Amino acid sequence: MAATGPRMALAALAALGATAAFTAPANAAPYGNGIEVSSEAHIAEDGTIHLFGAYHCTDPSPSGAVQIKATVVQDDVRLSIGAGDAVCDGARHEWAAHGTLRFTPGVHAGEALAEARLEEIHFGGGLLPRSIDTVAQDSHPVMVVDHR
């Protein structure tokens, strides 16, 4: 029996509704994972910006690795910095992210938005990731202090 247009549309809407109902919101921290970013960021004399914070996470899936990503947003500038791999043993760990402002000179002293995320990267057998899931995130205003 062939499905009519209205029935197909209704089935598609039902599938979308079910997906929305069973998908965790982006700021959720499943399985007790969490990350936070400190209330200050610092620009060093050499033009490097530093963000700090803490995180805790559980073991990733066997096909994944967990990394920390930090971002500073100020005016019309968005600077993303990787903070490396996370140690997911359930304990609280400090993290630090450092990035150069050489190619992003628009970041300056003053208020900015800082974002930090724990991202679980799943590999599918090749060098490129199969998928990336955010397992914890934090975002709030920070004060950028310029030491130049």
PDB file of N, CA, C and O in Angstrom, residues 33-100:
ATOM      1  N   ASN A  33      29.503  14.159  33.157  1.00  0.00           N
ATOM      2  CA  ASN A  33      30.586  14.961  32.589  1.00  0.00           C
ATOM      3  C   ASN A  33      30.312  16.430  32.866  1.00  0.00           C
ATOM      4  O   ASN A  33      29.168  16.854  32.929  1.00  0.00           O
ATOM      5  N   GLY A  34      31.365  17.215  33.017  1.00  0.00           N
ATOM      6  CA  GLY A  34      31.189  18.638  33.231  1.00  0.00           C
ATOM      7  C   GLY A  34      32.448  19.405  32.894  1.00  0.00           C
ATOM      8  O   GLY A  34      33.556  18.862  32.951  1.00  0.00           O
ATOM      9  N   ILE A  35      32.280  20.668  32.529  1.00  0.00           N
ATOM     10  CA  ILE A  35      33.416  21.546  32.237  1.00  0.00           C
ATOM     11  C   ILE A  35      33.043  22.951  32.661  1.00  0.00           C
ATOM     12  O   ILE A  35      31.861  23.323  32.643  1.00  0.00           O
ATOM     13  N   GLU A  36      34.038  23.712  33.074  1.00  0.00           N
ATOM     14  CA  GLU A  36      33.811  25.108  33.419  1.00  0.00           C
ATOM     15  C   GLU A  36      35.009  25.929  32.974  1.00  0.00           C
ATOM     16  O   GLU A  36      36.127  25.419  32.875  1.00  0.00           O
ATOM     17  N   VAL A  37      34.746  27.189  32.672  1.00  0.00           N
ATOM     18  CA  VAL A  37      35.795  28.114  32.261  1.00  0.00           C
ATOM     19  C   VAL A  37      35.887  29.198  33.332  1.00  0.00           C
ATOM     20  O   VAL A  37      34.869  29.608  33.903  1.00  0.00           O
ATOM     21  N   SER A  38      37.107  29.630  33.658  1.00  0.00           N
ATOM     22  CA  SER A  38      37.284  30.634  34.711  1.00  0.00           C
ATOM     23  C   SER A  38      36.756  31.986  34.249  1.00  0.00           C
ATOM     24  O   SER A  38      36.482  32.198  33.067  1.00  0.00           O
ATOM     25  N   SER A  39      36.625  32.916  35.181  1.00  0.00           N
ATOM     26  CA  SER A  39      36.005  34.208  34.889  1.00  0.00           C
ATOM     27  C   SER A  39      36.976  35.218  34.285  1.00  0.00           C
ATOM     28  O   SER A  39      36.572  36.330  33.971  1.00  0.00           O
ATOM     29  N   GLU A  40      38.258  34.851  34.118  1.00  0.00           N
ATOM     30  CA  GLU A  40      39.237  35.738  33.498  1.00  0.00           C
ATOM     31  C   GLU A  40      40.010  35.009  32.406  1.00  0.00           C
ATOM     32  O   GLU A  40      40.266  33.812  32.507  1.00  0.00           O
ATOM     33  N   ALA A  41      40.374  35.761  31.381  1.00  0.00           N
ATOM     34  CA  ALA A  41      41.297  35.299  30.346  1.00  0.00           C
ATOM     35  C   ALA A  41      42.448  36.306  30.343  1.00  0.00           C
ATOM     36  O   ALA A  41      42.250  37.476  30.673  1.00  0.00           O
ATOM     37  N   HIS A  42      43.630  35.849  29.983  1.00  0.00           N
ATOM     38  CA  HIS A  42      44.802  36.736  30.027  1.00  0.00           C
ATOM     39  C   HIS A  42      45.498  36.776  28.676  1.00  0.00           C
ATOM     40  O   HIS A  42      45.669  35.739  28.038  1.00  0.00           O
ATOM     41  N   ILE A  43      45.919  37.999  28.283  1.00  0.00           N
ATOM     42  CA  ILE A  43      46.756  38.165  27.098  1.00  0.00           C
ATOM     43  C   ILE A  43      48.163  38.423  27.605  1.00  0.00           C
ATOM     44  O   ILE A  43      48.411  39.406  28.321  1.00  0.00           O
ATOM     45  N   ALA A  44      49.105  37.543  27.265  1.00  0.00           N
ATOM     46  CA  ALA A  44      50.498  37.657  27.705  1.00  0.00           C
ATOM     47  C   ALA A  44      51.244  38.696  26.869  1.00  0.00           C
ATOM     48  O   ALA A  44      50.757  39.150  25.827  1.00  0.00           O
ATOM     49  N   GLU A  45      52.445  39.051  27.301  1.00  0.00           N
ATOM     50  CA  GLU A  45      53.266  40.033  26.603  1.00  0.00           C
ATOM     51  C   GLU A  45      53.546  39.638  25.159  1.00  0.00           C
ATOM     52  O   GLU A  45      53.686  40.498  24.293  1.00  0.00           O
ATOM     53  N   ASP A  46      53.623  38.343  24.883  1.00  0.00           N
ATOM     54  CA  ASP A  46      53.925  37.878  23.522  1.00  0.00           C
ATOM     55  C   ASP A  46      52.685  37.810  22.632  1.00  0.00           C
ATOM     56  O   ASP A  46      52.755  37.337  21.501  1.00  0.00           O
ATOM     57  N   GLY A  47      51.525  38.263  23.117  1.00  0.00           N
ATOM     58  CA  GLY A  47      50.306  38.257  22.313  1.00  0.00           C
ATOM     59  C   GLY A  47      49.567  36.936  22.321  1.00  0.00           C
ATOM     60  O   GLY A  47      48.740  36.679  21.465  1.00  0.00           O
ATOM     61  N   THR A  48      49.853  36.096  23.298  1.00  0.00           N
ATOM     62  CA  THR A  48      49.161  34.819  23.447  1.00  0.00           C
ATOM     63  C   THR A  48      48.025  34.987  24.444  1.00  0.00           C
ATOM     64  O   THR A  48      48.216  35.569  25.511  1.00  0.00           O
ATOM     65  N   ILE A  49      46.840  34.484  24.101  1.00  0.00           N
ATOM     66  CA  ILE A  49      45.714  34.533  25.032  1.00  0.00           C
ATOM     67  C   ILE A  49      45.623  33.203  25.762  1.00  0.00           C
ATOM     68  O   ILE A  49      45.878  32.148  25.189  1.00  0.00           O
ATOM     69  N   HIS A  50      45.290  33.281  27.045  1.00  0.00           N
ATOM     70  CA  HIS A  50      45.224  32.096  27.898  1.00  0.00           C
ATOM     71  C   HIS A  50      43.848  32.018  28.555  1.00  0.00           C
ATOM     72  O   HIS A  50      43.403  32.977  29.170  1.00  0.00           O
ATOM     73  N   LEU A  51      43.208  30.863  28.415  1.00  0.00           N
ATOM     74  CA  LEU A  51      41.953  30.558  29.098  1.00  0.00           C
ATOM     75  C   LEU A  51      42.197  29.368  30.011  1.00  0.00           C
ATOM     76  O   LEU A  51      42.995  28.482  29.684  1.00  0.00           O
ATOM     77  N   PHE A  52      41.484  29.324  31.122  1.00  0.00           N
ATOM     78  CA  PHE A  52      41.676  28.262  32.105  1.00  0.00           C
ATOM     79  C   PHE A  52      40.330  27.748  32.578  1.00  0.00           C
ATOM     80  O   PHE A  52      39.321  28.413  32.444  1.00  0.00           O
ATOM     81  N   GLY A  53      40.350  26.580  33.192  1.00  0.00           N
ATOM     82  CA  GLY A  53      39.137  26.039  33.773  1.00  0.00           C
ATOM     83  C   GLY A  53      39.383  24.669  34.353  1.00  0.00           C
ATOM     84  O   GLY A  53      40.525  24.273  34.594  1.00  0.00           O
ATOM     85  N   ALA A  54      38.310  23.946  34.577  1.00  0.00           N
ATOM     86  CA  ALA A  54      38.386  22.593  35.139  1.00  0.00           C
ATOM     87  C   ALA A  54      37.312  21.738  34.472  1.00  0.00           C
ATOM     88  O   ALA A  54      36.341  22.261  33.926  1.00  0.00           O
ATOM     89  N   TYR A  55      37.513  20.431  34.517  1.00  0.00           N
ATOM     90  CA  TYR A  55      36.552  19.501  33.922  1.00  0.00           C
ATOM     91  C   TYR A  55      36.598  18.185  34.672  1.00  0.00           C
ATOM     92  O   TYR A  55      37.525  17.906  35.434  1.00  0.00           O
ATOM     93  N   HIS A  56      35.582  17.369  34.455  1.00  0.00           N
ATOM     94  CA  HIS A  56      35.575  15.973  34.885  1.00  0.00           C
ATOM     95  C   HIS A  56      34.745  15.192  33.865  1.00  0.00           C
ATOM     96  O   HIS A  56      33.800  15.719  33.282  1.00  0.00           O
ATOM     97  N   CYS A  57      35.178  13.975  33.586  1.00  0.00           N
ATOM     98  CA  CYS A  57      34.458  13.152  32.622  1.00  0.00           C
ATOM     99  C   CYS A  57      34.727  11.678  32.904  1.00  0.00           C
ATOM    100  O   CYS A  57      35.685  11.326  33.569  1.00  0.00           O
ATOM    101  N   THR A  58      33.827  10.860  32.384  1.00  0.00           N
ATOM    102  CA  THR A  58      33.968   9.414  32.505  1.00  0.00           C
ATOM    103  C   THR A  58      34.607   8.882  31.240  1.00  0.00           C
ATOM    104  O   THR A  58      34.807   9.611  30.270  1.00  0.00           O
ATOM    105  N   ASP A  59      34.937   7.607  31.239  1.00  0.00           N
ATOM    106  CA  ASP A  59      35.582   6.998  30.079  1.00  0.00           C
ATOM    107  C   ASP A  59      34.749   7.207  28.826  1.00  0.00           C
ATOM    108  O   ASP A  59      33.535   7.015  28.840  1.00  0.00           O
ATOM    109  N   PRO A  60      35.408   7.595  27.727  1.00  0.00           N
ATOM    110  CA  PRO A  60      34.673   7.711  26.462  1.00  0.00           C
ATOM    111  C   PRO A  60      34.365   6.328  25.913  1.00  0.00           C
ATOM    112  O   PRO A  60      34.854   5.324  26.429  1.00  0.00           O
ATOM    113  N   SER A  61      33.571   6.309  24.872  1.00  0.00           N
ATOM    114  CA  SER A  61      33.277   5.032  24.231  1.00  0.00           C
ATOM    115  C   SER A  61      34.580   4.458  23.672  1.00  0.00           C
ATOM    116  O   SER A  61      35.535   5.195  23.435  1.00  0.00           O
ATOM    117  N   PRO A  62      34.643   3.154  23.444  1.00  0.00           N
ATOM    118  CA  PRO A  62      35.887   2.540  22.960  1.00  0.00           C
ATOM    119  C   PRO A  62      36.388   3.105  21.636  1.00  0.00           C
ATOM    120  O   PRO A  62      37.574   3.061  21.360  1.00  0.00           O
ATOM    121  N   SER A  63      35.496   3.660  20.824  1.00  0.00           N
ATOM    122  CA  SER A  63      35.922   4.191  19.530  1.00  0.00           C
ATOM    123  C   SER A  63      36.144   5.699  19.574  1.00  0.00           C
ATOM    124  O   SER A  63      36.261   6.326  18.539  1.00  0.00           O
ATOM    125  N   GLY A  64      36.226   6.279  20.763  1.00  0.00           N
ATOM    126  CA  GLY A  64      36.313   7.726  20.850  1.00  0.00           C
ATOM    127  C   GLY A  64      37.438   8.231  21.720  1.00  0.00           C
ATOM    128  O   GLY A  64      38.076   7.488  22.448  1.00  0.00           O
ATOM    129  N   ALA A  65      37.675   9.519  21.621  1.00  0.00           N
ATOM    130  CA  ALA A  65      38.615  10.249  22.454  1.00  0.00           C
ATOM    131  C   ALA A  65      37.927  11.552  22.842  1.00  0.00           C
ATOM    132  O   ALA A  65      37.088  12.054  22.101  1.00  0.00           O
ATOM    133  N   VAL A  66      38.264  12.103  23.999  1.00  0.00           N
ATOM    134  CA  VAL A  66      37.638  13.338  24.449  1.00  0.00           C
ATOM    135  C   VAL A  66      38.673  14.456  24.420  1.00  0.00           C
ATOM    136  O   VAL A  66      39.779  14.292  24.931  1.00  0.00           O
ATOM    137  N   GLN A  67      38.299  15.571  23.798  1.00  0.00           N
ATOM    138  CA  GLN A  67      39.175  16.731  23.721  1.00  0.00           C
ATOM    139  C   GLN A  67      38.459  17.951  24.261  1.00  0.00           C
ATOM    140  O   GLN A  67      37.233  18.016  24.289  1.00  0.00           O
ATOM    141  N   ILE A  68      39.252  18.942  24.658  1.00  0.00           N
ATOM    142  CA  ILE A  68      38.733  20.196  25.193  1.00  0.00           C
ATOM    143  C   ILE A  68      38.882  21.266  24.114  1.00  0.00           C
ATOM    144  O   ILE A  68      39.934  21.381  23.491  1.00  0.00           O
ATOM    145  N   LYS A  69      37.824  22.028  23.916  1.00  0.00           N
ATOM    146  CA  LYS A  69      37.855  23.136  22.963  1.00  0.00           C
ATOM    147  C   LYS A  69      37.398  24.387  23.694  1.00  0.00           C
ATOM    148  O   LYS A  69      36.369  24.374  24.374  1.00  0.00           O
ATOM    149  N   ALA A  70      38.173  25.458  23.575  1.00  0.00           N
ATOM    150  CA  ALA A  70      37.832  26.724  24.208  1.00  0.00           C
ATOM    151  C   ALA A  70      37.701  27.795  23.131  1.00  0.00           C
ATOM    152  O   ALA A  70      38.400  27.764  22.125  1.00  0.00           O
ATOM    153  N   THR A  71      36.787  28.744  23.348  1.00  0.00           N
ATOM    154  CA  THR A  71      36.531  29.811  22.388  1.00  0.00           C
ATOM    155  C   THR A  71      36.325  31.125  23.127  1.00  0.00           C
ATOM    156  O   THR A  71      35.683  31.151  24.173  1.00  0.00           O
ATOM    157  N   VAL A  72      36.879  32.197  22.565  1.00  0.00           N
ATOM    158  CA  VAL A  72      36.650  33.553  23.072  1.00  0.00           C
ATOM    159  C   VAL A  72      35.905  34.308  21.979  1.00  0.00           C
ATOM    160  O   VAL A  72      36.311  34.284  20.813  1.00  0.00           O
ATOM    161  N   VAL A  73      34.814  34.975  22.369  1.00  0.00           N
ATOM    162  CA  VAL A  73      34.020  35.770  21.429  1.00  0.00           C
ATOM    163  C   VAL A  73      33.983  37.195  21.967  1.00  0.00           C
ATOM    164  O   VAL A  73      33.578  37.424  23.110  1.00  0.00           O
ATOM    165  N   GLN A  74      34.441  38.129  21.117  1.00  0.00           N
ATOM    166  CA  GLN A  74      34.466  39.533  21.551  1.00  0.00           C
ATOM    167  C   GLN A  74      34.213  40.411  20.331  1.00  0.00           C
ATOM    168  O   GLN A  74      34.887  40.263  19.314  1.00  0.00           O
ATOM    169  N   ASP A  75      33.267  41.314  20.453  1.00  0.00           N
ATOM    170  CA  ASP A  75      32.851  42.156  19.339  1.00  0.00           C
ATOM    171  C   ASP A  75      32.468  41.233  18.169  1.00  0.00           C
ATOM    172  O   ASP A  75      31.629  40.385  18.337  1.00  0.00           O
ATOM    173  N   ASP A  76      33.097  41.359  17.022  1.00  0.00           N
ATOM    174  CA  ASP A  76      32.783  40.502  15.873  1.00  0.00           C
ATOM    175  C   ASP A  76      33.844  39.418  15.673  1.00  0.00           C
ATOM    176  O   ASP A  76      33.940  38.836  14.598  1.00  0.00           O
ATOM    177  N   VAL A  77      34.654  39.158  16.685  1.00  0.00           N
ATOM    178  CA  VAL A  77      35.762  38.213  16.573  1.00  0.00           C
ATOM    179  C   VAL A  77      35.444  36.952  17.362  1.00  0.00           C
ATOM    180  O   VAL A  77      34.971  37.009  18.491  1.00  0.00           O
ATOM    181  N   ARG A  78      35.738  35.804  16.747  1.00  0.00           N
ATOM    182  CA  ARG A  78      35.560  34.500  17.395  1.00  0.00           C
ATOM    183  C   ARG A  78      36.872  33.734  17.247  1.00  0.00           C
ATOM    184  O   ARG A  78      37.284  33.429  16.133  1.00  0.00           O
ATOM    185  N   LEU A  79      37.545  33.441  18.355  1.00  0.00           N
ATOM    186  CA  LEU A  79      38.824  32.732  18.352  1.00  0.00           C
ATOM    187  C   LEU A  79      38.660  31.411  19.081  1.00  0.00           C
ATOM    188  O   LEU A  79      38.385  31.383  20.283  1.00  0.00           O
ATOM    189  N   SER A  80      38.804  30.312  18.351  1.00  0.00           N
ATOM    190  CA  SER A  80      38.714  28.970  18.948  1.00  0.00           C
ATOM    191  C   SER A  80      40.114  28.422  19.164  1.00  0.00           C
ATOM    192  O   SER A  80      40.974  28.546  18.295  1.00  0.00           O
ATOM    193  N   ILE A  81      40.302  27.813  20.330  1.00  0.00           N
ATOM    194  CA  ILE A  81      41.604  27.269  20.701  1.00  0.00           C
ATOM    195  C   ILE A  81      41.396  25.865  21.247  1.00  0.00           C
ATOM    196  O   ILE A  81      40.535  25.647  22.090  1.00  0.00           O
ATOM    197  N   GLY A  82      42.191  24.942  20.799  1.00  0.00           N
ATOM    198  CA  GLY A  82      42.149  23.604  21.369  1.00  0.00           C
ATOM    199  C   GLY A  82      42.969  23.564  22.647  1.00  0.00           C
ATOM    200  O   GLY A  82      43.995  24.217  22.760  1.00  0.00           O
ATOM    201  N   ALA A  83      42.500  22.813  23.617  1.00  0.00           N
ATOM    202  CA  ALA A  83      43.224  22.694  24.881  1.00  0.00           C
ATOM    203  C   ALA A  83      43.748  21.281  25.080  1.00  0.00           C
ATOM    204  O   ALA A  83      44.213  20.939  26.157  1.00  0.00           O
ATOM    205  N   GLY A  84      43.659  20.451  24.073  1.00  0.00           N
ATOM    206  CA  GLY A  84      44.235  19.114  24.152  1.00  0.00           C
ATOM    207  C   GLY A  84      43.263  18.040  24.581  1.00  0.00           C
ATOM    208  O   GLY A  84      42.054  18.250  24.674  1.00  0.00           O
ATOM    209  N   ASP A  85      43.824  16.867  24.831  1.00  0.00           N
ATOM    210  CA  ASP A  85      43.043  15.700  25.219  1.00  0.00           C
ATOM    211  C   ASP A  85      42.652  15.765  26.690  1.00  0.00           C
ATOM    212  O   ASP A  85      43.399  16.266  27.522  1.00  0.00           O
ATOM    213  N   ALA A  86      41.489  15.237  26.989  1.00  0.00           N
ATOM    214  CA  ALA A  86      41.002  15.161  28.372  1.00  0.00           C
ATOM    215  C   ALA A  86      41.335  13.788  28.949  1.00  0.00           C
ATOM    216  O   ALA A  86      41.345  12.791  28.238  1.00  0.00           O
ATOM    217  N   VAL A  87      41.598  13.764  30.237  1.00  0.00           N
ATOM    218  CA  VAL A  87      41.785  12.515  30.976  1.00  0.00           C
ATOM    219  C   VAL A  87      40.445  12.204  31.621  1.00  0.00           C
ATOM    220  O   VAL A  87      40.004  12.903  32.524  1.00  0.00           O
ATOM    221  N   CYS A  88      39.779  11.174  31.148  1.00  0.00           N
ATOM    222  CA  CYS A  88      38.425  10.862  31.599  1.00  0.00           C
ATOM    223  C   CYS A  88      38.443   9.709  32.593  1.00  0.00           C
ATOM    224  O   CYS A  88      38.195   8.551  32.242  1.00  0.00           O
ATOM    225  N   ASP A  89      38.733  10.057  33.837  1.00  0.00           N
ATOM    226  CA  ASP A  89      38.784   9.057  34.904  1.00  0.00           C
ATOM    227  C   ASP A  89      37.799   9.375  36.028  1.00  0.00           C
ATOM    228  O   ASP A  89      37.854   8.792  37.093  1.00  0.00           O
ATOM    229  N   GLY A  90      36.900  10.335  35.788  1.00  0.00           N
ATOM    230  CA  GLY A  90      35.919  10.719  36.791  1.00  0.00           C
ATOM    231  C   GLY A  90      36.410  11.784  37.755  1.00  0.00           C
ATOM    232  O   GLY A  90      35.621  12.408  38.447  1.00  0.00           O
ATOM    233  N   ALA A  91      37.724  12.021  37.817  1.00  0.00           N
ATOM    234  CA  ALA A  91      38.295  13.021  38.730  1.00  0.00           C
ATOM    235  C   ALA A  91      38.257  14.412  38.089  1.00  0.00           C
ATOM    236  O   ALA A  91      38.165  14.555  36.873  1.00  0.00           O
ATOM    237  N   ARG A  92      38.356  15.425  38.926  1.00  0.00           N
ATOM    238  CA  ARG A  92      38.388  16.811  38.464  1.00  0.00           C
ATOM    239  C   ARG A  92      39.824  17.140  38.027  1.00  0.00           C
ATOM    240  O   ARG A  92      40.782  16.857  38.737  1.00  0.00           O
ATOM    241  N   HIS A  93      39.940  17.745  36.833  1.00  0.00           N
ATOM    242  CA  HIS A  93      41.239  18.126  36.289  1.00  0.00           C
ATOM    243  C   HIS A  93      41.198  19.584  35.848  1.00  0.00           C
ATOM    244  O   HIS A  93      40.165  20.066  35.390  1.00  0.00           O
ATOM    245  N   GLU A  94      42.327  20.261  35.950  1.00  0.00           N
ATOM    246  CA  GLU A  94      42.463  21.622  35.443  1.00  0.00           C
ATOM    247  C   GLU A  94      42.802  21.546  33.955  1.00  0.00           C
ATOM    248  O   GLU A  94      43.434  20.596  33.502  1.00  0.00           O
ATOM    249  N   TRP A  95      42.383  22.550  33.189  1.00  0.00           N
ATOM    250  CA  TRP A  95      42.763  22.647  31.787  1.00  0.00           C
ATOM    251  C   TRP A  95      43.194  24.072  31.493  1.00  0.00           C
ATOM    252  O   TRP A  95      42.824  25.009  32.200  1.00  0.00           O
ATOM    253  N   ALA A  96      44.009  24.225  30.466  1.00  0.00           N
ATOM    254  CA  ALA A  96      44.455  25.541  30.009  1.00  0.00           C
ATOM    255  C   ALA A  96      44.509  25.508  28.487  1.00  0.00           C
ATOM    256  O   ALA A  96      44.937  24.520  27.896  1.00  0.00           O
ATOM    257  N   ALA A  97      44.073  26.579  27.868  1.00  0.00           N
ATOM    258  CA  ALA A  97      44.118  26.707  26.415  1.00  0.00           C
ATOM    259  C   ALA A  97      44.893  27.978  26.085  1.00  0.00           C
ATOM    260  O   ALA A  97      44.700  29.017  26.719  1.00  0.00           O
ATOM    261  N   HIS A  98      45.769  27.886  25.101  1.00  0.00           N
ATOM    262  CA  HIS A  98      46.605  29.017  24.715  1.00  0.00           C
ATOM    263  C   HIS A  98      46.525  29.183  23.209  1.00  0.00           C
ATOM    264  O   HIS A  98      46.626  28.206  22.473  1.00  0.00           O
ATOM    265  N   GLY A  99      46.351  30.419  22.774  1.00  0.00           N
ATOM    266  CA  GLY A  99      46.283  30.690  21.340  1.00  0.00           C
ATOM    267  C   GLY A  99      46.884  32.036  21.011  1.00  0.00           C
ATOM    268  O   GLY A  99      46.839  32.967  21.817  1.00  0.00           O
ATOM    269  N   THR A 100      47.449  32.142  19.828  1.00  0.00           N
ATOM    270  CA  THR A 100      48.068  33.395  19.418  1.00  0.00           C
ATOM    271  C   THR A 100      47.034  34.371  18.867  1.00  0.00           C
ATOM    272  O   THR A 100      46.055  33.957  18.247  1.00  0.00           O
TER     273      THR A 100
END
